[in-house]
Coordinates of C-alpha atoms in Angstrom, one line a residue:
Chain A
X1 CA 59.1 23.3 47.9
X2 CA 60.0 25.7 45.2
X3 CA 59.0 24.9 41.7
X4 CA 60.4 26.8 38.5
X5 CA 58.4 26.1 35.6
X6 CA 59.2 26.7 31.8
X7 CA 56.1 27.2 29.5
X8 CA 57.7 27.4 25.9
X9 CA 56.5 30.6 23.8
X10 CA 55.3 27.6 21.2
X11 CA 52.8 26.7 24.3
X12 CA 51.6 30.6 24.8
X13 CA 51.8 31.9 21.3
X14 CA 50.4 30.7 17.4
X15 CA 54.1 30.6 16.4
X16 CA 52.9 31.0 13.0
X17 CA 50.9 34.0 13.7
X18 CA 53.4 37.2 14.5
X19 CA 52.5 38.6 18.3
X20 CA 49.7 36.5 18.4
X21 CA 48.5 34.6 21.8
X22 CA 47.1 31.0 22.0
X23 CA 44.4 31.8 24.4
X24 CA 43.3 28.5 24.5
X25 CA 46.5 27.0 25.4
X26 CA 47.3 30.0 27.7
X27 CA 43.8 29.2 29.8
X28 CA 44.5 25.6 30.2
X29 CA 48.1 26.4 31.3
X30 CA 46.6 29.0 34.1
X31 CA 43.9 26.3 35.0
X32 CA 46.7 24.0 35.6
X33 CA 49.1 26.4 37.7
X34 CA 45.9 27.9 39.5
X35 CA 45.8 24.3 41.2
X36 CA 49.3 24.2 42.0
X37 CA 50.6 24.1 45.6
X38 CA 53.9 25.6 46.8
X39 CA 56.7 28.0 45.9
X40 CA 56.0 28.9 42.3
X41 CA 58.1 30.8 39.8
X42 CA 57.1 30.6 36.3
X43 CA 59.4 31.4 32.7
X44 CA 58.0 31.6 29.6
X45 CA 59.4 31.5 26.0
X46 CA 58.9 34.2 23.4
X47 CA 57.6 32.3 20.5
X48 CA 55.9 34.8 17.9
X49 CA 56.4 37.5 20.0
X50 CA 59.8 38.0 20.7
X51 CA 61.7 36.1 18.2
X52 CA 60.3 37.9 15.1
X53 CA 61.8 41.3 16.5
X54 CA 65.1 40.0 17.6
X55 CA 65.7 38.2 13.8
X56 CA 64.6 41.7 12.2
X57 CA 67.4 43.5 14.1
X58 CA 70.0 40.6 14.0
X59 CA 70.0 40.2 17.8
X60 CA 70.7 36.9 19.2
X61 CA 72.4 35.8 22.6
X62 CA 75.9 36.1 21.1
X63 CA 75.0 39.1 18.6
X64 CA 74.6 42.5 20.4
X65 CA 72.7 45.7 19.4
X66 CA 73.4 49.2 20.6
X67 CA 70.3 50.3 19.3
X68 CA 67.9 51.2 21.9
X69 CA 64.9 51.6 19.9
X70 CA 65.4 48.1 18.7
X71 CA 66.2 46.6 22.1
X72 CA 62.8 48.7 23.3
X73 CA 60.8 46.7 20.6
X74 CA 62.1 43.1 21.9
X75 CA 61.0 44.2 25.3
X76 CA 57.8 45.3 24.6
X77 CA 56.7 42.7 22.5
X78 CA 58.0 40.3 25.3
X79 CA 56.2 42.9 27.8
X80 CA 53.1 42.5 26.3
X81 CA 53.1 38.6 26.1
X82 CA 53.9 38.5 29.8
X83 CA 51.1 41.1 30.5
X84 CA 48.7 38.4 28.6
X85 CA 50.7 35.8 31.0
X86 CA 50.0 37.4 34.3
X87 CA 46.9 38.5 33.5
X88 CA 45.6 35.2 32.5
X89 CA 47.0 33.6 35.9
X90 CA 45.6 36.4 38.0
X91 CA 42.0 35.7 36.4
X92 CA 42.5 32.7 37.9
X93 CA 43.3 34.7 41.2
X94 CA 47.1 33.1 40.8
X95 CA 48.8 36.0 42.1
X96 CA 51.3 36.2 39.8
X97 CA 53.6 39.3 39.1
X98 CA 55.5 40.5 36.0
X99 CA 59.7 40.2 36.3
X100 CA 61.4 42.1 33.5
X101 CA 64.9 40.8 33.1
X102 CA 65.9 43.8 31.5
X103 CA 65.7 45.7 34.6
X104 CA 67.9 42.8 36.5
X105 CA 69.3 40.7 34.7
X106 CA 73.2 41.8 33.2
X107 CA 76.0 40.2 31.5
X108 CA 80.1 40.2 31.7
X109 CA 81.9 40.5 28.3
X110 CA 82.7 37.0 28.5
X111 CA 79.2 36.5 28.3
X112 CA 78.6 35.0 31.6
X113 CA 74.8 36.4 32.9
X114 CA 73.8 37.4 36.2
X115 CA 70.0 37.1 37.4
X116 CA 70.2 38.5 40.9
X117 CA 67.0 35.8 42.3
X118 CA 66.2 38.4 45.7
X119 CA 63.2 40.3 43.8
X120 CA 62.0 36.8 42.8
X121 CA 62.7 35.2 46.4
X122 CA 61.2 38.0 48.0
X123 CA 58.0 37.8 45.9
X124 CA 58.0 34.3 46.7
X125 CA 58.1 34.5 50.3
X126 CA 54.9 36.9 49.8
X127 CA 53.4 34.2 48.8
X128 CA 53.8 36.2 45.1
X129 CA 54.3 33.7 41.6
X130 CA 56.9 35.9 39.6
X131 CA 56.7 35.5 36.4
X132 CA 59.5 36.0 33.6
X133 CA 60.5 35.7 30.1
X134 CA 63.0 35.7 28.0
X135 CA 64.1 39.3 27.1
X136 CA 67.3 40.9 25.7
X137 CA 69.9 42.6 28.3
X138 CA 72.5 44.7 28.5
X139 CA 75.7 42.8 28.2
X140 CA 79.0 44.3 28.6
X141 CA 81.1 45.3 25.4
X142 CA 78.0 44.4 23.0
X143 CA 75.5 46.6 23.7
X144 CA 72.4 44.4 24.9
X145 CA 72.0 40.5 23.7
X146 CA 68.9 38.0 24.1
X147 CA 68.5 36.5 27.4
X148 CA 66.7 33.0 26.7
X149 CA 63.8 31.5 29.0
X150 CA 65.7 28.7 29.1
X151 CA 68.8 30.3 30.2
X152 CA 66.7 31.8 33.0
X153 CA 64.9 29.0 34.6
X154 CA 68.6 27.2 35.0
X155 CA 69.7 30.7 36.4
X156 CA 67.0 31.0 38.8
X157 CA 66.8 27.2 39.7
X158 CA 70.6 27.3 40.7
X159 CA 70.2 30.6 42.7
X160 CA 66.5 29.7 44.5
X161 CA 67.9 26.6 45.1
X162 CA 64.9 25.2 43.0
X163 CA 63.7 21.7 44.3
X164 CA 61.7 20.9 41.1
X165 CA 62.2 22.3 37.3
X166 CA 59.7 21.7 35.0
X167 CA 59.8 23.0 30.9
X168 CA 56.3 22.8 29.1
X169 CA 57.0 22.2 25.5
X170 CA 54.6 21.4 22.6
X171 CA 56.3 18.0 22.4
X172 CA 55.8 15.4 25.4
X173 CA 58.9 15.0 26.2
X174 CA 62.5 14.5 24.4
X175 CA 61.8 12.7 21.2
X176 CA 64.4 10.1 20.2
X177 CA 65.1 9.4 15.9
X178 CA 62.1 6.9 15.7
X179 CA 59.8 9.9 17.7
X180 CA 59.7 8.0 21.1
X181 CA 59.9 9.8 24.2
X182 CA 63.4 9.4 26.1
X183 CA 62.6 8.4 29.2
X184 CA 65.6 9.8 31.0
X185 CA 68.6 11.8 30.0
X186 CA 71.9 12.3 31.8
X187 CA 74.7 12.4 29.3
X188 CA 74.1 14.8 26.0
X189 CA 76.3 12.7 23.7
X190 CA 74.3 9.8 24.2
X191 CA 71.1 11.8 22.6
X192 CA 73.2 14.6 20.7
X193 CA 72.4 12.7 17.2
X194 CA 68.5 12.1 17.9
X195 CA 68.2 15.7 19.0
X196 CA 69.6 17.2 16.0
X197 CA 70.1 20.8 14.8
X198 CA 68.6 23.5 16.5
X199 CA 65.7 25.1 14.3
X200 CA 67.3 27.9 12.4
X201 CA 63.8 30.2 13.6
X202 CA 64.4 30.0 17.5
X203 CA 67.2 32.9 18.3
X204 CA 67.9 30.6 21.3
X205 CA 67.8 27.2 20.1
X206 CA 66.1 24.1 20.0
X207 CA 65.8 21.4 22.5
X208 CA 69.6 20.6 22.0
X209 CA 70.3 23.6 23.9
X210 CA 67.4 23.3 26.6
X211 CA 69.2 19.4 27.3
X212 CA 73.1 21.1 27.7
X213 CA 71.6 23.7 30.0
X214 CA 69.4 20.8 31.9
X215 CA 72.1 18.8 32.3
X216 CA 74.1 21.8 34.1
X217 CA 71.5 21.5 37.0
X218 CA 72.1 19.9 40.2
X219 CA 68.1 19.8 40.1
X220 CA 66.9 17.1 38.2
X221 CA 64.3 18.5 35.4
X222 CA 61.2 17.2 33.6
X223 CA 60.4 18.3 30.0
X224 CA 57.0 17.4 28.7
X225 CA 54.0 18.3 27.0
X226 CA 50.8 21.1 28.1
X227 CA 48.9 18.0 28.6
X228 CA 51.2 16.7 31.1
X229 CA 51.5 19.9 33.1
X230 CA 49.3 19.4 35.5
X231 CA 50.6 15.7 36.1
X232 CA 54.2 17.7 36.7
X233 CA 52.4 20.3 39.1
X234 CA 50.8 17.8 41.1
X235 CA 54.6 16.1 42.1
X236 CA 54.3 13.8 38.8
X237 CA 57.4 13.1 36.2
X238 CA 55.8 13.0 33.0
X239 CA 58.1 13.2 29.5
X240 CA 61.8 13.2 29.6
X241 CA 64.0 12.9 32.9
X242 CA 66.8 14.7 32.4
X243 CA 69.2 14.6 35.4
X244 CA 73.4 14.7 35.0
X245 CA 73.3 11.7 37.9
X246 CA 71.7 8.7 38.6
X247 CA 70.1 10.5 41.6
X248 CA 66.1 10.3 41.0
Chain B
X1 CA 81.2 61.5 35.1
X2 CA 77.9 60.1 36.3
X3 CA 75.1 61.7 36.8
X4 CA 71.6 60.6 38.8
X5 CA 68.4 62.6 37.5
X6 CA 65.3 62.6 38.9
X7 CA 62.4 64.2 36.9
X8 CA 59.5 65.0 38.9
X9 CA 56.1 63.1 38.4
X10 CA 54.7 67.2 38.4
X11 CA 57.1 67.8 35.9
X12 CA 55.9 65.7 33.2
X13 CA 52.5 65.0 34.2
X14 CA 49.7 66.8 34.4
X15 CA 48.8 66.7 37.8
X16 CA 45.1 67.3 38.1
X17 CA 44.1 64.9 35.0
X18 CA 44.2 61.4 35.8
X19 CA 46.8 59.4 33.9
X20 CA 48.0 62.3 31.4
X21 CA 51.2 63.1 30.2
X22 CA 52.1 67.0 30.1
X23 CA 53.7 66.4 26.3
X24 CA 55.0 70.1 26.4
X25 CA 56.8 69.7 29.2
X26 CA 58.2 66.2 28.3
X27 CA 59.4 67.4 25.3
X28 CA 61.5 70.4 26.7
X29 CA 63.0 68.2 29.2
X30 CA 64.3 65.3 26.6
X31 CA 65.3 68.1 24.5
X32 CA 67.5 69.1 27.4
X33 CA 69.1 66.0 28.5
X34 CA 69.5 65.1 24.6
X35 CA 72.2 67.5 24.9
X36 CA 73.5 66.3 28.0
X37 CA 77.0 64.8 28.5
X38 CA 78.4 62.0 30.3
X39 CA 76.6 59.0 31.8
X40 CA 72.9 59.4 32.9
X41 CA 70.4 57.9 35.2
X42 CA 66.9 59.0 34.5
X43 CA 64.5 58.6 37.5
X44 CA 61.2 59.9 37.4
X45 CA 58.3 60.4 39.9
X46 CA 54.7 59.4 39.4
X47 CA 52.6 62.7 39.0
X48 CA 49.0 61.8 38.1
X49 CA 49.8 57.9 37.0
X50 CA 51.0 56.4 40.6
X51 CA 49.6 58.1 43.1
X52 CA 45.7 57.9 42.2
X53 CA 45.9 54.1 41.8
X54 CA 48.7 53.5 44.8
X55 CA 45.7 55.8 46.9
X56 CA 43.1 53.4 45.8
X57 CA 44.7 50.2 46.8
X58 CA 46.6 52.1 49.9
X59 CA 49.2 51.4 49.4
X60 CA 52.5 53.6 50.6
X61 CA 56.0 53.2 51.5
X62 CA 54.9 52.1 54.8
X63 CA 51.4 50.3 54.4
X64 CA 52.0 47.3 51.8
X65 CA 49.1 44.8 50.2
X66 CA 49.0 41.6 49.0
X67 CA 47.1 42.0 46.0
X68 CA 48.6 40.9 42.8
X69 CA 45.6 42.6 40.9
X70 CA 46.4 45.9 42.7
X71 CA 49.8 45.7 42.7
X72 CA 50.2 45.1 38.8
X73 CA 47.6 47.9 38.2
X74 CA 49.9 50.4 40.1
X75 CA 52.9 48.7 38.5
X76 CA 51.3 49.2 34.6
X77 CA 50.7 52.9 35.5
X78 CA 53.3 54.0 36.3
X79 CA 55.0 51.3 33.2
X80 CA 52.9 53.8 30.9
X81 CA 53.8 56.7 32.0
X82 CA 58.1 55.3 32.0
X83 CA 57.1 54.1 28.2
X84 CA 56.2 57.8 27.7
X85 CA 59.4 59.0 29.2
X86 CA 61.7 56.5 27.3
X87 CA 59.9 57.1 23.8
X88 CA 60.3 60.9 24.4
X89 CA 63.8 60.4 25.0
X90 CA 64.9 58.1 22.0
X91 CA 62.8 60.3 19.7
X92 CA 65.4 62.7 20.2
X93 CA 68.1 60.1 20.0
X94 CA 68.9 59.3 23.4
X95 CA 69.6 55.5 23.9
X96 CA 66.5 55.4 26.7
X97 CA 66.1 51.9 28.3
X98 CA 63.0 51.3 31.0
X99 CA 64.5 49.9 34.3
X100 CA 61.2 48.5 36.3
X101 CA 61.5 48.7 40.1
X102 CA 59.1 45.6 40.7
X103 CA 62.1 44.0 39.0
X104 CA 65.1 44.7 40.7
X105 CA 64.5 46.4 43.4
X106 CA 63.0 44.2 47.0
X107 CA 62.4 45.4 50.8
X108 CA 63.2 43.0 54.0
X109 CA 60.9 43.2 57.1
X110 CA 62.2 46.2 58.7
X111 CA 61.5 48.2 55.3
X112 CA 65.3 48.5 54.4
X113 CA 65.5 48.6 50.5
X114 CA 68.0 47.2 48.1
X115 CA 68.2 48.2 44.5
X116 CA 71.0 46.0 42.7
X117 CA 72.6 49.0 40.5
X118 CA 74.7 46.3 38.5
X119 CA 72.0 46.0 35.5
X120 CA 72.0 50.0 35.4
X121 CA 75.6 50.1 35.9
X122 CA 76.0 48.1 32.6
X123 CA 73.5 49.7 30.9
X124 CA 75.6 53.0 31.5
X125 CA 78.6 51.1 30.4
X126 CA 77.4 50.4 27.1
X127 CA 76.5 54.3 26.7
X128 CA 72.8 53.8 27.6
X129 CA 70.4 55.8 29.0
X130 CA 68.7 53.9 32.2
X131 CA 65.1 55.1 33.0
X132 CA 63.8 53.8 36.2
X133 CA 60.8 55.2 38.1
X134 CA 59.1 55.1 41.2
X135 CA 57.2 51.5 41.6
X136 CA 55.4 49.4 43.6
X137 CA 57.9 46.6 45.4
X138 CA 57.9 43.5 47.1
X139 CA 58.5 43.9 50.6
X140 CA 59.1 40.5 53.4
X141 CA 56.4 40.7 55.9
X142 CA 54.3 43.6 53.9
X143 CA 53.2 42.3 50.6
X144 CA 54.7 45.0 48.3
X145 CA 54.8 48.8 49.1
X146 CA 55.5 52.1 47.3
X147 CA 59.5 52.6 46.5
X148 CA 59.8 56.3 46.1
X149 CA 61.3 57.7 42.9
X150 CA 63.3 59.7 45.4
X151 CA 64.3 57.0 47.6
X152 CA 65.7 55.6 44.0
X153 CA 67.6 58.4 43.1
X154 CA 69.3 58.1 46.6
X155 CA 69.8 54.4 46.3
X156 CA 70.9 54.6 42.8
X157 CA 73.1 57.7 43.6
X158 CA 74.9 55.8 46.3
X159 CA 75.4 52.4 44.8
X160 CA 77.0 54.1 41.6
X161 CA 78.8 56.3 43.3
X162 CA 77.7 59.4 41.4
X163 CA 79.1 62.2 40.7
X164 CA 75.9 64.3 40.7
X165 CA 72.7 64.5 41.6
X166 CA 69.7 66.6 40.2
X167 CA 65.9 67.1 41.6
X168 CA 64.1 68.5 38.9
X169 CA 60.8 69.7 40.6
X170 CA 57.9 72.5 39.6
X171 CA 60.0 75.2 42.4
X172 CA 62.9 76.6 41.3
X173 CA 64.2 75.3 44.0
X174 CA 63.7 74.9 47.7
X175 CA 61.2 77.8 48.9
X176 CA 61.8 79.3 52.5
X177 CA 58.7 80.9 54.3
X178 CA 58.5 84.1 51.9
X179 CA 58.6 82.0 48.8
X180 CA 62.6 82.9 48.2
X181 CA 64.9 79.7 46.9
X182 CA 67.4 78.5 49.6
X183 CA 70.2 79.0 48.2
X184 CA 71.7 76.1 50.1
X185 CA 70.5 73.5 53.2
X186 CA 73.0 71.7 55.0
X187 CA 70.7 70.6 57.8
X188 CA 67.2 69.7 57.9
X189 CA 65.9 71.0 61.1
X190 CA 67.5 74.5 60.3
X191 CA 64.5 74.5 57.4
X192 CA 62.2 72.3 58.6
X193 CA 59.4 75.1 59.7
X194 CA 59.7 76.3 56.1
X195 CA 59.4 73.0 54.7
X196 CA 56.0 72.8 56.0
X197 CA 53.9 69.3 56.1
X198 CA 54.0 66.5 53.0
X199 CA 50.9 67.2 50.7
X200 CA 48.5 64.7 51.7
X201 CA 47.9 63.3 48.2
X202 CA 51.4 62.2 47.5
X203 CA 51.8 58.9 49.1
X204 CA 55.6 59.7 49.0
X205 CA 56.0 62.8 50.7
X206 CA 56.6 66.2 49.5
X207 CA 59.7 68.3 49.8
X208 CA 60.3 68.0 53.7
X209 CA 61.1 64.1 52.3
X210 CA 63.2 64.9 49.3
X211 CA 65.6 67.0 51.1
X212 CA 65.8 64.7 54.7
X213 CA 66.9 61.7 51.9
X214 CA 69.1 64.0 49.9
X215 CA 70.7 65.1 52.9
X216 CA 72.0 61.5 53.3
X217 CA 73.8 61.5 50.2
X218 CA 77.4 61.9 50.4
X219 CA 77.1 63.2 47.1
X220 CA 75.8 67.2 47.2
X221 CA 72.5 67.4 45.0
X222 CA 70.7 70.4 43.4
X223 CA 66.9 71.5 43.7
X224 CA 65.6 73.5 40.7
X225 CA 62.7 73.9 38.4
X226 CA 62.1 72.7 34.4
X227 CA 63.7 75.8 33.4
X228 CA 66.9 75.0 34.8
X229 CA 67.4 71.8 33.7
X230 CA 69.6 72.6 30.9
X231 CA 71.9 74.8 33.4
X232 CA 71.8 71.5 35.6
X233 CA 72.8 69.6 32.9
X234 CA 75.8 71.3 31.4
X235 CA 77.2 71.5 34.7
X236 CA 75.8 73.9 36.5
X237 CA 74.2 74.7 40.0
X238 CA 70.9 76.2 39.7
X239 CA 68.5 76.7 42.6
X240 CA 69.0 75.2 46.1
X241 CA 72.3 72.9 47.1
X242 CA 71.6 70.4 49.3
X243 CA 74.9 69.1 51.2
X244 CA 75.0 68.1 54.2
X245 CA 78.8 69.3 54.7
X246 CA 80.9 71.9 54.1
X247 CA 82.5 70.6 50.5
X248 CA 81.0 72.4 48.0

């Protein structure tokens, strides 16, 4: 049973503080993965570490820099909230183990990203929880672009042929115009009005572009709140189903 | 033109100090490749910031662990020491981007290594400058083990099919049994005896290693010393070839 698991940089970081942890939110999140069972890979967000960076030197997943001192900040601001990630799980004696996708991850010039997943599996069969984040890349005929979490955990779920995805977000699930929670989602048109713009903040988009890249899974995926992750951990579907068939 | 690097952990370290930068020596060396041509790999060893904390866990090439705790403090070390290395190199202009082992690279059971070269390959396309290091790795079977910063060079050197390949170390080049530079070694057991053992306190093997795994190269590789790294550089041969044929 492999698991990949989204926490959102608004679940990690004070969004509103710049390259500032949540501790609290952080600790109950390890608490909740230290009681996990099974193959774990774990993705998280950037919130006010890495997006603050990437707006000051105009990089975005479509918007390339060839400045290497400005692709070195994104990294190690996004470095040094995954060293507060791992660390926090391995306090819990979760080992878990930094993946940079910088050093793996590439893209085409059309675009299209590779995430080679053998680093990851091999961790995984050691019994290892890698963990990565969203980071910028080098990209072929733009220099280096931003490589989203989300874009990762469908990447990684495809290639680890993931049996469960789960994305942690501050909201409990996938909110519809009234503020309800969607209780399943397998067509994007059906929800594109409720879901709205993407906030103009997040380099990577909002929850309309978590849902397109959701609904590109053959895995079926469960997006809910932090106090819902350890109902999701424990085999639970808390939140928003979102699955592009009527397969459970 | 591509050209694979490898900066000895001796050479930009101080040796005897634990976890210290030798900041003259750094300097000199970025201010050599800054005036390099044509594409560049960077690889460097882990003087005084892997070994001591690879010795504490024991951890080597061949014996692995499976703690995460140990792993990541190895891991950080030598990160420090590559975050050194790349901010000396894009002070002086030179688009430096950290490539991290633990990453990319991964082991199977019988200790064969793979080390995708596509995320350095587009690095290099995009007129980057890749700097990996030697790093701790996951291994099926073992945990995670030591990955030589001279097993990388040969990886690296392989999968990118470079052109060539330079071993910056403290000697000016390989010494035989009177302290003279071979001028050239095209098999290892004709220099063996001069070779001598490993040192015992680099958990990677000393020179006898270097040259058996630069021997394997099809592509011929030169031994030299700091001072000849600029010679190196602008095409030149300094200090011991190591080929194992006849082509020059």
């Amino acid at each position: 049973m492999t698991t990949v698991l989204k926490l959102g940089g608004s679940v990690v970081t004070d969004k509103d503080e710049p390259e500032t942890v949540d501790r609290a939110a952080l600790t109950d999140a390890a608490d909740a993965i230290a009681e996990a069972n099974g193959d774990l890979v774990v993705v998280h967000g950037g919130g006010s570490f890495g997006h603050p960076s990437a707006a000051a030197h105009g990089v975005t997943d479509a918007a390339g820099t060839h400045d290497a001192a400005g692709i070195r900040e994104i990294h190690d601001a996004m470095g040094e909230l995954n060293a507060a990630v791992v660390g926090a799980l391995q306090d819990r004696d979760v080992p878990a183990l930094p993946v940079r996708p910088l050093s793996v991850a590439y893209r085409d010039d059309g675009g299209g990203t590779a995430f080679p997943s053998e680093p990851v599996a091999t961790m995984l069969a050691e019994r290892f929880v890698p963990v990565a984040h969203g980071d910028v890349v080098a990209q072929r005929g733009a220099g280096a672009t931003i490589l989203s979490g989300d874009e990762i955990v469908t990447l990684l779920a495809e290639r680890l042929d993931a049996d469960r995805v789960g994305v942690c977000s501050t909201v409990p699930g996938v909110l519809d115009g009234d503020g309800e929670v969607i209780d399943r989602i397998d067509d994007f048109e059906a929800v594109a009005s409720a879901l709205g713009e993407s906030e103009a903040t997040d380099v990577t988009g909002g929850m309309a572009a978590k849902i397109r890249a959701l609904l590109e899974l053959e895995t079926p995926a469960s997006v809910f709140g932090p106090a819902q992750l350890r109902t999701f951990l424990s085999g639970g579907r808390p939140g928003t189903l979102v699955a592009r068939d009527s397969t459970p």
